Amino acid sequence: MAKLRAAILGYGTVGQGIYRILQDKREELHRSLGLDIEVGAILVNDLEKPRPDTPGVLITDNFDDILAIPGLQVVFEAIVGEEPAYGYLCRAIDKGCHVITANKVMFSRYHIDLHERAKSKGVYIGYEATTAGGVPVIKTLKNLLQVNSVQRIQGILNGTSNYILTSMRTDNSAFDEALRDAQALGYAEADPYNDVSGMDAFHKLMILSALAFEEQPEREEVEVRGIDTITLEDVKRAEQEGLRYRHVAEIVRHPDGRLEASVGPQLVGPDHPLYAIEGVNNAVAVDTNYIGTLTLVGPGAGMYPTASVMVEDYAEIIGKRAGFMISI
Amino acid sequence: MAKLRAAILGYGTVGQGIYRILQDKREELHRSLGLDIEVGAILVNDLEKPRPDTPGVLITDNFDDILAIPGLQVVFEAIVGEEPAYGYLCRAIDKGCHVITANKVMFSRYHIDLHERAKSKGVYIGYEATTAGGVPVIKTLKNLLQVNSVQRIQGILNGTSNYILTSMRTDNSAFDEALRDAQALGYAEADPYNDVSGMDAFHKLMILSALAFEEQPEREEVEVRGIDTITLEDVKRAEQEGLRYRHVAEIVRHPDGRLEASVGPQLVGPDHPLYAIEGVNNAVAVDTNYIGTLTLVGPGAGMYPTASVMVEDYAEIIGKRAGFMISI
């Protein structure tokens, strides 16, 4: 039976989701793709930490062990932060592995660099999970860019911020209380700074910019504001006026070619397409020349939505018959 | 230069859109896909009818002339109704052509039959344009079905009905007046029966059912109601209560495997995801096991949105290097 070996880097919420989906869907993926996928190793930070059982899988805190497993061809990366994730992915690509990442902080900076490296090695990078969680905005953009050009992208790109704003309005929760709920539900990172400061949405907007416009605006020229200055009173006052706060990331290509981006809270009314986007949902609206405006809405975080699009990336790479070595 | 020859069947709004996009994007598609595409022939109903100039293209009312053009490999079909469209596509497939269709009435009935025929000939069928116009619901469903299973699909699938309902509410137009506007704007078919009776949405729902559930419910068991019984007074009364009429097509897979489908008007409030879907827009919400609910919104009709997704289908087929004969 033709078999592929994969490794998972990072075994938090998303890493565990990938493992579970690959186990649950192994038979089905084998049937539909004609290849069996086996998780050979998982990279963790702390070997002593208790974790769900993964029979037959090498658990290691040393990346050299990962690269040494025989027949490794796919690396799923679900680590937080630029390093060591970037260094690991470079080494995996250099070894001829396809990589599938959920790491927006790293990818928003090394997007172009990693793509060039992957191209030179004839491997693919899947990065659907970096932006808008379970919402397939990357695949949709890639597809429509084959025929359309994009003028503007506007979205709710941070599920935690949207969850907090929703919870403040519907449950009368104070900001801190709503944030703690979001963390307990696994939506917010352990360090919530990136979420509530707007930086997380900014990273995702930069990834969308690189894809849609093949360039990114100068980082220091983008105004980034978070939701951390919005009080329960602000939210309630807006509600009385029939309005809702939404945290919106936006980028426009002006007719002269200049890119203009901003990230911050906006007040919207019932006819605004982002008014009804509630809870941990993300939404991305793309203005194109032929199709007009296309909007995608779905869960922007969570174990299974994020892990699911990473396994879809894997299926897409297989669909390309991307130079896998097949051992029968 | 590697060149592909295509034919367009039907030269109404959508057929003309395909021709224009293929002309406008010819250089770009050649660069990105590595193949040049040339429209060799267009099939029309009435040779005498005035139409935009198409230099060097055979204009014919005889399908035999289409099949006889040398090197034909792709057929774009934008005819209305089951026949002669179905017969033409069968003959094109038997000749080894890939086919890309926008014909929902035909495709909702011959979905499975055409797929089997195409498979036996090693060619592809593109049908993104049959359902929800410029909204890429077919590609998105195909992609997420690789990992997810679908429990429910709910959508606004007829742009004309939504345009009429919107126009009644916002412009105080009577039903007939709003319908005439929709026809003048090219949204409604010349014969609006399919649109306003709910049959058009029903056909699209059956196409989604075949894709998501690999089967269709018995046609006579589906309750189909249109918007033709809704009066301006109904719309205004709903507005005073903060509600809006939406024409919703819905299909559910029950835990026992049974499919249940319905098509008809529903009253929705501001927190319903379909409340803010205005004008000629379509929306499709898909409930899945891993991702949760994913919603896509965009223009459900019009020359360029529909034609654009057909050219994207072409790009996708090329991406599969689908057994094209390449003449250098």
XYZ file of C-alpha atoms in Angstrom:
656
model
C 0.000 0.000 0.000
C 1.377 3.402 -1.009
C 2.154 5.239 2.219
C 3.181 8.773 3.175
C 4.784 9.681 6.450
C 3.944 12.973 8.135
C 5.135 14.844 11.225
C 3.253 17.341 13.387
C 5.206 20.227 14.931
C 3.469 21.485 18.067
C 0.842 19.484 19.910
C -1.506 22.112 21.297
C -5.124 22.540 20.227
C -4.457 22.619 16.473
C -1.778 19.902 16.473
C -4.120 17.547 18.337
C -6.914 18.377 15.900
C -4.711 17.418 12.943
C -3.778 14.111 14.568
C -7.401 13.247 15.360
C -8.707 14.121 11.892
C -5.918 12.123 10.229
C -6.844 9.145 12.427
C -10.614 9.517 11.923
C -10.340 10.049 8.167
C -7.426 7.728 7.384
C -9.509 5.135 5.553
C -11.502 7.744 3.692
C -8.458 9.797 2.655
C -6.779 6.616 1.482
C -9.810 5.760 -0.644
C -10.215 9.227 -2.146
C -6.540 10.121 -2.633
C -5.056 6.684 -3.256
C -2.394 7.193 -0.600
C -2.214 6.223 3.036
C -0.976 8.870 5.473
C 0.687 7.942 8.741
C 1.802 10.334 11.476
C 5.372 9.226 12.214
C 6.423 11.788 14.799
C 5.188 14.720 16.878
C 7.405 17.545 18.106
C 6.533 18.850 21.587
C 8.020 21.467 23.916
C 7.816 19.526 27.117
C 8.091 15.718 27.059
C 6.761 15.474 30.617
C 3.458 17.203 29.952
C 0.498 14.773 29.949
C -1.166 14.418 26.544
C -3.623 12.129 24.727
C -2.233 8.758 23.712
C -0.703 8.453 20.214
C 0.220 4.777 19.793
C 3.246 4.055 17.621
C 4.131 7.737 17.148
C 7.558 9.081 18.115
C 7.105 11.957 20.585
C 10.224 14.114 20.725
C 11.419 17.585 21.730
C 14.292 17.450 19.239
C 13.628 18.552 15.660
C 16.601 16.483 14.422
C 14.636 13.353 15.398
C 11.753 14.559 13.214
C 13.932 15.056 10.144
C 15.529 11.671 10.728
C 12.328 9.611 10.498
C 12.456 7.492 7.336
C 10.245 8.534 4.429
C 9.114 11.858 5.916
C 7.308 13.824 3.181
C 4.777 16.137 4.864
C 5.263 18.452 7.851
C 2.238 20.025 9.582
C 3.372 23.041 11.609
C 1.229 24.375 14.463
C 3.727 26.282 16.601
C 3.243 29.879 17.777
C 5.743 32.636 16.864
C 8.465 33.216 14.286
C 11.213 31.061 15.750
C 11.949 28.215 15.922
C 9.056 27.589 13.461
C 10.689 29.384 10.531
C 13.998 27.560 10.971
C 12.228 24.192 11.195
C 10.223 24.809 8.035
C 13.346 25.879 6.119
C 15.071 22.652 7.091
C 11.989 20.548 6.241
C 11.694 22.196 2.810
C 15.421 21.760 2.143
C 14.938 18.073 2.857
C 12.195 17.955 0.194
C 9.137 17.926 2.462
C 5.853 19.653 1.702
C 4.897 21.925 4.595
C 1.459 22.934 5.859
C 1.392 25.749 8.386
C -1.099 27.458 10.706
C 1.501 29.977 11.933
C 0.394 33.464 10.859
C 3.039 35.449 12.753
C 5.836 33.531 11.067
C 4.136 33.274 7.672
C 3.138 36.936 7.405
C 6.842 37.792 7.583
C 8.418 34.919 5.605
C 5.672 34.378 2.991
C 7.765 35.277 -0.056
C 10.979 33.765 1.272
C 9.347 30.392 2.030
C 7.569 30.291 -1.321
C 10.857 30.830 -3.177
C 12.572 28.184 -1.118
C 9.726 25.698 -1.702
C 9.710 26.421 -5.419
C 13.427 25.749 -5.705
C 12.889 22.371 -4.030
C 9.731 21.473 -5.975
C 7.547 21.223 -2.873
C 4.323 22.959 -1.837
C 3.361 25.178 1.091
C -0.206 24.949 2.405
C -1.199 27.983 4.477
C -5.003 28.060 4.462
C -5.018 27.767 8.278
C -2.943 30.911 8.777
C -5.871 33.172 7.874
C -9.501 33.074 9.037
C -9.304 29.564 10.554
C -11.862 27.273 8.923
C -12.852 29.797 6.241
C -11.182 28.793 2.953
C -10.194 32.327 1.964
C -6.741 31.389 0.624
C -8.049 28.714 -1.795
C -10.920 30.965 -2.865
C -8.592 33.898 -3.529
C -6.087 31.751 -5.438
C -8.884 30.454 -7.593
C -10.563 33.768 -8.384
C -7.212 35.470 -9.021
C -6.806 33.190 -12.038
C -9.411 35.321 -13.796
C -10.171 38.312 -11.541
C -8.131 41.128 -10.076
C -8.801 42.269 -6.508
C -9.404 45.905 -5.544
C -10.187 45.599 -1.839
C -10.276 43.089 1.024
C -12.210 43.793 4.184
C -12.693 41.377 7.040
C -13.172 40.294 10.584
C -9.955 38.295 10.922
C -9.684 37.753 14.665
C -12.281 35.415 16.150
C -11.282 36.225 19.716
C -11.947 39.951 19.271
C -15.281 39.226 17.648
C -16.158 36.740 20.375
C -15.340 39.336 23.058
C -17.316 42.117 21.334
C -20.294 39.769 20.908
C -20.114 38.542 24.469
C -19.928 42.097 25.854
C -23.115 42.984 23.979
C -25.181 39.820 24.471
C -24.044 38.748 27.992
C -23.179 42.163 29.489
C -19.703 40.773 30.152
C -16.909 43.177 30.959
C -13.903 43.011 28.618
C -11.707 40.968 31.019
C -14.464 38.454 31.719
C -15.220 37.951 28.023
C -11.490 37.490 27.332
C -11.199 34.821 30.046
C -14.170 32.987 28.505
C -12.496 33.106 25.091
C -9.309 31.653 26.572
C -11.214 28.922 28.408
C -12.906 27.947 25.135
C -9.514 27.710 23.392
C -10.196 30.628 21.022
C -7.604 33.046 22.435
C -3.888 32.354 22.693
C -2.447 31.952 26.200
C -0.947 35.420 25.673
C -3.930 37.421 24.395
C -1.867 40.475 23.370
C -1.848 39.581 19.663
C -5.614 39.047 19.621
C -6.872 42.115 21.452
C -4.223 44.545 20.151
C -5.196 43.932 16.525
C -1.759 42.452 15.702
C -3.223 39.018 14.906
C -5.628 40.543 12.369
C -2.742 42.621 11.002
C -0.617 39.496 10.370
C -3.501 37.830 8.525
C -4.157 40.958 6.467
C -0.487 40.957 5.399
C -0.823 37.325 4.264
C -3.922 38.202 2.213
C -2.088 41.220 0.764
C 0.877 39.129 -0.391
C -1.519 36.718 -2.119
C -3.982 39.196 -3.648
C -1.574 42.009 -4.571
C 1.769 40.165 -4.644
C 3.145 42.724 -2.195
C 2.623 44.015 1.317
C 2.313 47.626 2.501
C 5.114 48.985 4.691
C 4.351 47.607 8.147
C 4.975 50.877 9.957
C 2.527 52.712 7.679
C -0.435 50.541 8.701
C -2.521 51.923 11.566
C -3.334 49.011 13.893
C -5.848 49.464 16.706
C -7.283 46.710 18.885
C -10.488 46.285 20.852
C -8.778 46.733 24.215
C -9.947 50.336 24.566
C -13.656 49.498 24.034
C -15.674 49.433 27.252
C -18.936 47.691 28.117
C -20.514 51.179 28.203
C -19.354 51.875 24.613
C -20.861 48.586 23.465
C -24.175 49.218 25.247
C -24.436 52.809 23.981
C -23.885 51.553 20.411
C -26.549 48.878 20.868
C -29.098 51.491 21.922
C -28.392 53.274 18.632
C -28.879 50.009 16.694
C -25.148 49.692 15.989
C -22.484 47.089 16.723
C -18.708 47.276 17.105
C -16.804 45.132 14.635
C -13.033 44.826 14.469
C -12.240 45.299 10.790
C -9.008 44.721 8.859
C -9.023 46.393 5.472
C -6.705 46.797 2.503
C -7.346 48.744 -0.706
C -5.367 48.930 -3.923
C -5.789 52.505 -5.201
C -5.965 53.166 -8.960
C -2.347 54.479 -8.825
C -1.233 51.073 -7.490
C -0.654 52.252 -3.914
C -1.788 49.889 -1.111
C -3.549 51.336 1.917
C -4.292 49.180 4.953
C -5.828 49.703 8.376
C -6.930 47.549 11.299
C -9.339 48.731 13.989
C -12.854 48.838 15.451
C -15.742 50.193 13.365
C -19.386 50.865 14.252
C -21.760 49.176 11.777
C -25.541 49.103 11.264
C -27.933 46.234 10.348
C -27.359 46.627 6.606
C -23.599 46.285 6.864
C -22.439 42.800 5.760
C -20.411 42.409 8.972
C -23.300 43.317 11.348
C -24.596 39.734 11.616
C -21.142 38.110 12.041
C -21.270 36.923 15.647
C -19.107 35.053 18.151
C -15.882 33.398 17.041
C -16.779 33.759 13.370
C -14.523 35.421 10.829
C -15.660 37.069 7.615
C -13.736 38.158 4.548
C -15.234 40.320 1.786
C -13.232 40.553 -1.460
C -14.016 43.141 -4.161
C -13.066 41.880 -7.629
C -13.414 43.225 -11.161
C -15.570 40.498 -12.757
C -17.378 38.762 -9.894
C -18.030 41.856 -7.777
C -17.973 41.364 -4.010
C -17.628 37.870 -2.627
C -17.980 37.307 1.135
C -16.973 34.219 3.114
C -18.067 33.648 6.705
C -17.173 30.873 9.131
C -15.377 29.924 12.340
C -12.059 31.745 12.603
C -10.568 29.575 15.325
C -10.961 26.299 17.189
C -9.325 22.879 17.038
C -11.325 21.222 14.255
C -11.976 24.127 11.857
C -8.266 25.017 11.749
C -7.036 21.418 11.628
C -9.615 20.541 8.975
C -8.358 23.128 6.472
C -4.794 21.884 7.062
C -5.844 18.363 6.116
C -7.626 19.866 3.079
C -4.299 21.502 2.153
C -2.747 18.035 2.343
C -5.470 16.644 0.060
C -4.880 19.486 -2.391
C -1.131 18.844 -2.485
C -1.765 15.146 -3.104
C -4.198 16.144 -5.844
C -1.281 17.890 -7.532
C 0.668 14.618 -7.378
C 3.384 16.839 -6.106
C 6.495 14.761 -6.605
C 5.742 12.384 -3.760
C 7.951 9.366 -3.513
C 5.567 6.466 -3.380
C 6.685 3.265 -1.733
C 4.379 0.398 -2.605
C 2.798 28.159 -29.089
C 0.624 25.519 -27.416
C -2.950 26.327 -28.334
C -6.392 25.073 -27.302
C -9.506 25.621 -29.328
C -12.840 26.260 -27.600
C -16.448 26.683 -28.706
C -19.236 28.637 -27.007
C -22.797 27.256 -27.251
C -25.331 30.060 -26.870
C -24.461 33.715 -27.283
C -26.750 35.500 -24.839
C -25.556 37.393 -21.763
C -23.378 34.611 -20.358
C -21.975 33.450 -23.731
C -20.919 37.001 -24.548
C -19.338 37.355 -21.096
C -17.239 34.217 -21.672
C -16.060 35.504 -25.052
C -15.106 38.911 -23.637
C -13.236 37.533 -20.624
C -11.339 35.062 -22.814
C -10.338 37.975 -25.091
C -9.444 40.343 -22.219
C -7.502 37.700 -20.290
C -5.956 35.776 -23.178
C -2.390 36.985 -22.570
C -2.674 36.551 -18.818
C -4.213 33.057 -19.009
C -1.517 32.065 -21.456
C 1.181 33.282 -19.044
C -0.325 31.632 -15.966
C -1.493 28.355 -17.521
C 1.099 27.911 -20.265
C -1.581 27.385 -22.910
C -3.239 29.751 -25.342
C -7.012 29.508 -25.686
C -8.790 30.546 -28.854
C -12.539 30.649 -29.425
C -12.993 28.807 -32.722
C -16.784 28.811 -33.078
C -19.984 30.108 -31.482
C -23.354 28.376 -31.777
C -26.336 30.721 -32.104
C -30.076 30.241 -32.561
C -30.642 32.925 -35.135
C -27.878 33.827 -37.579
C -29.684 37.029 -38.586
C -29.788 38.549 -35.096
C -27.346 41.459 -34.697
C -24.525 40.734 -32.247
C -21.127 42.130 -31.192
C -18.288 41.510 -33.649
C -16.183 38.355 -33.138
C -13.418 38.528 -35.756
C -12.176 35.207 -37.104
C -14.780 33.151 -35.194
C -17.162 30.803 -37.026
C -20.754 31.768 -36.165
C -23.129 28.898 -36.900
C -26.575 27.588 -36.035
C -25.529 24.002 -36.771
C -23.903 21.987 -33.972
C -22.268 19.683 -36.536
C -20.128 22.661 -37.634
C -18.986 23.095 -34.035
C -17.882 19.492 -33.657
C -16.111 19.698 -37.029
C -13.727 22.517 -36.110
C -10.170 21.147 -35.976
C -8.592 20.712 -32.546
C -11.734 21.434 -30.497
C -11.040 20.527 -26.869
C -13.257 22.717 -24.665
C -16.976 23.471 -24.996
C -18.561 26.268 -22.945
C -22.328 25.757 -22.805
C -24.645 28.659 -21.965
C -27.974 27.535 -23.426
C -31.271 27.520 -21.492
C -33.262 24.297 -20.974
C -32.665 20.552 -21.135
C -32.629 20.066 -24.897
C -30.799 20.477 -27.164
C -28.138 21.310 -24.529
C -27.947 17.789 -23.085
C -27.621 16.176 -26.506
C -24.910 18.619 -27.523
C -22.875 18.009 -24.372
C -23.139 14.230 -24.796
C -21.781 14.507 -28.320
C -19.000 16.904 -27.238
C -17.943 14.551 -24.415
C -18.038 11.530 -26.742
C -15.675 13.430 -29.004
C -13.262 13.871 -26.065
C -14.005 17.511 -25.203
C -14.053 18.955 -21.703
C -17.359 20.727 -21.109
C -18.148 23.723 -18.901
C -21.816 24.450 -18.364
C -23.994 27.174 -16.833
C -27.217 25.246 -17.552
C -28.841 24.360 -14.222
C -32.106 22.964 -15.590
C -30.243 20.454 -17.738
C -27.512 19.732 -15.205
C -29.810 19.200 -12.217
C -31.380 16.320 -14.157
C -28.348 14.823 -15.946
C -25.683 15.427 -13.274
C -24.862 11.788 -12.620
C -25.331 10.675 -16.207
C -22.956 13.343 -17.568
C -20.334 12.645 -14.912
C -20.301 8.952 -15.796
C -20.051 9.733 -19.476
C -17.201 12.216 -18.890
C -15.346 9.766 -16.680
C -15.499 7.055 -19.317
C -13.970 9.473 -21.820
C -11.358 10.906 -19.432
C -12.658 14.458 -19.664
C -13.872 16.955 -17.055
C -17.166 18.761 -16.477
C -17.053 22.257 -14.990
C -20.379 23.338 -13.481
C -19.576 26.098 -11.001
C -21.794 28.505 -12.976
C -24.902 26.332 -12.646
C -25.336 27.270 -8.982
C -25.190 30.676 -7.277
C -23.614 32.502 -10.232
C -20.316 34.096 -9.235
C -20.247 32.441 -5.791
C -17.772 29.519 -5.891
C -19.964 27.131 -3.924
C -19.183 24.055 -6.049
C -15.390 24.347 -5.696
C -15.705 25.161 -1.992
C -17.974 22.151 -1.387
C -15.723 19.802 -3.380
C -12.782 20.953 -1.353
C -14.319 20.695 2.098
C -15.921 17.331 1.282
C -12.411 15.888 1.086
C -12.285 16.094 4.877
C -15.757 17.129 6.097
C -19.214 15.658 5.800
C -22.186 17.957 5.223
C -25.345 17.898 7.354
C -27.313 20.810 5.920
C -27.276 23.356 3.094
C -29.388 26.493 3.242
C -29.318 29.283 0.740
C -30.682 32.117 -1.285
C -30.137 30.563 -4.706
C -32.209 32.782 -6.987
C -30.856 36.305 -7.447
C -33.959 37.472 -9.291
C -36.263 36.573 -6.392
C -33.953 38.268 -3.933
C -33.682 41.319 -6.175
C -37.482 41.545 -6.397
C -37.991 41.118 -2.632
C -35.322 43.756 -1.939
C -36.747 46.162 -4.488
C -40.299 45.777 -3.107
C -39.041 46.706 0.353
C -36.577 49.493 -0.472
C -38.282 51.104 -3.508
C -41.951 50.337 -2.713
C -42.121 48.607 -6.101
C -45.031 46.301 -6.809
C -44.073 42.722 -7.723
C -44.602 43.190 -11.493
C -42.610 46.404 -11.594
C -39.678 44.872 -9.658
C -39.743 41.859 -12.001
C -39.594 44.105 -15.081
C -36.580 45.918 -13.574
C -34.844 42.585 -12.948
C -35.438 41.572 -16.565
C -34.190 44.938 -17.877
C -30.991 44.488 -15.831
C -30.452 41.017 -17.323
C -30.928 39.183 -13.994
C -34.181 37.406 -14.853
C -34.657 35.023 -17.781
C -36.937 36.210 -20.612
C -39.480 33.736 -19.206
C -39.447 34.533 -15.475
C -41.509 31.475 -14.463
C -38.481 29.494 -13.247
C -37.229 32.392 -11.144
C -40.373 33.503 -9.357
C -41.926 30.046 -8.955
C -38.937 28.738 -6.990
C -38.087 26.167 -9.698
C -34.730 27.785 -10.472
C -33.688 27.573 -6.799
C -34.989 23.983 -6.744
C -32.750 22.971 -9.695
C -29.702 24.494 -7.984
C -30.549 22.792 -4.692
C -30.689 19.441 -6.521
C -27.201 20.094 -7.973
C -25.850 20.866 -4.485
C -27.557 17.742 -3.138
C -25.923 15.489 -5.739
C -22.515 16.925 -4.862
C -22.814 17.071 -1.062
C -24.835 13.880 -0.454
C -24.173 11.924 -3.669
C -27.917 11.629 -4.157
C -31.008 13.737 -4.706
C -34.356 13.601 -2.897
C -37.375 12.443 -4.896
C -38.389 15.518 -6.885
C -42.097 15.181 -6.167
C -41.436 15.042 -2.420
C -39.862 18.498 -2.339
C -42.238 21.343 -1.522
C -41.410 24.225 -3.868
C -42.978 27.636 -3.323
C -42.020 30.853 -5.103
C -42.266 34.534 -4.242
C -45.122 35.171 -6.666
C -47.738 35.170 -3.902
C -45.967 37.820 -1.781
C -47.538 41.274 -2.057
C -46.075 44.717 -1.444
C -48.354 44.875 1.628
C -46.820 41.646 3.017
C -43.319 43.053 2.550
C -44.206 46.373 4.196
C -45.957 44.704 7.143
C -42.890 42.523 7.728
C -40.623 45.577 7.593
C -42.642 47.298 10.304
C -41.997 44.255 12.494
C -38.245 44.429 11.745
C -38.397 41.349 9.491
C -37.544 40.630 5.868
C -38.752 38.014 3.399
C -36.017 35.779 2.047
C -36.524 32.986 -0.476
C -34.697 30.040 1.055
C -33.760 26.670 -0.456
C -32.829 24.122 2.189
C -31.751 20.500 2.358
C -30.987 18.446 5.469
C -29.512 14.982 5.872
C -31.218 13.441 8.893
C -29.264 11.099 11.186
C -31.132 8.127 9.613
C -29.717 9.137 6.208
C -32.998 10.515 4.835
C -32.803 13.750 2.798
C -35.420 16.453 3.365
C -35.595 19.471 1.091
C -37.818 22.528 0.763
C -37.861 25.755 -1.230
C -39.922 28.799 -0.237
C -40.165 32.234 1.392
C -39.178 32.680 5.037
C -39.426 35.703 7.350
C -36.081 36.454 9.017
C -34.848 38.956 11.639
C -31.612 41.034 11.854
C -29.622 38.235 13.501
C -30.378 35.719 10.760
C -27.367 35.269 8.437
C -29.590 35.833 5.385
C -31.146 39.109 6.650
C -28.386 41.326 5.180
C -28.244 39.527 1.788
C -29.650 42.160 -0.556
C -30.350 42.649 -4.262
C -29.156 40.112 -6.805
C -26.860 38.444 -4.254
C -26.955 34.746 -3.498
C -25.851 33.125 -0.240
C -25.128 29.522 0.648
C -24.614 28.292 4.213
C -23.148 24.797 4.624
C -23.156 22.960 7.977
C -20.230 20.542 8.260
C -18.882 18.259 10.969
C -15.380 19.711 11.459
C -15.531 23.293 10.195
C -19.019 24.115 11.465
C -21.079 26.501 9.351
C -19.462 28.141 6.348
C -21.375 30.846 4.460
C -20.583 32.236 1.003
C -22.215 35.384 -0.345
C -21.916 37.041 -3.748
C -23.660 37.948 -6.994
C -25.914 35.112 -8.138
C -26.382 36.313 -11.691
C -25.085 38.716 -14.313
C -22.841 38.469 -17.356
C -19.390 38.743 -15.765
C -19.846 36.900 -12.460
C -21.255 33.835 -14.237
C -18.823 33.955 -17.149
C -15.903 34.502 -14.764
C -16.481 31.282 -12.816
C -16.749 29.384 -16.128
C -13.307 30.648 -17.138
C -12.079 29.668 -13.639
C -13.442 26.163 -14.332
C -11.369 26.174 -17.514
C -8.269 27.232 -15.543
C -8.925 24.452 -13.029
C -9.227 21.828 -15.755
C -5.965 23.029 -17.304
C -4.392 22.878 -13.839
C -5.244 19.175 -13.844
C -3.374 18.820 -17.158
C -6.413 16.908 -18.122
C -5.272 14.955 -21.115
C -5.199 17.928 -23.459
C -3.636 17.345 -26.819
C -1.065 20.072 -27.106
C -0.033 21.228 -30.553
C 3.145 23.287 -30.412
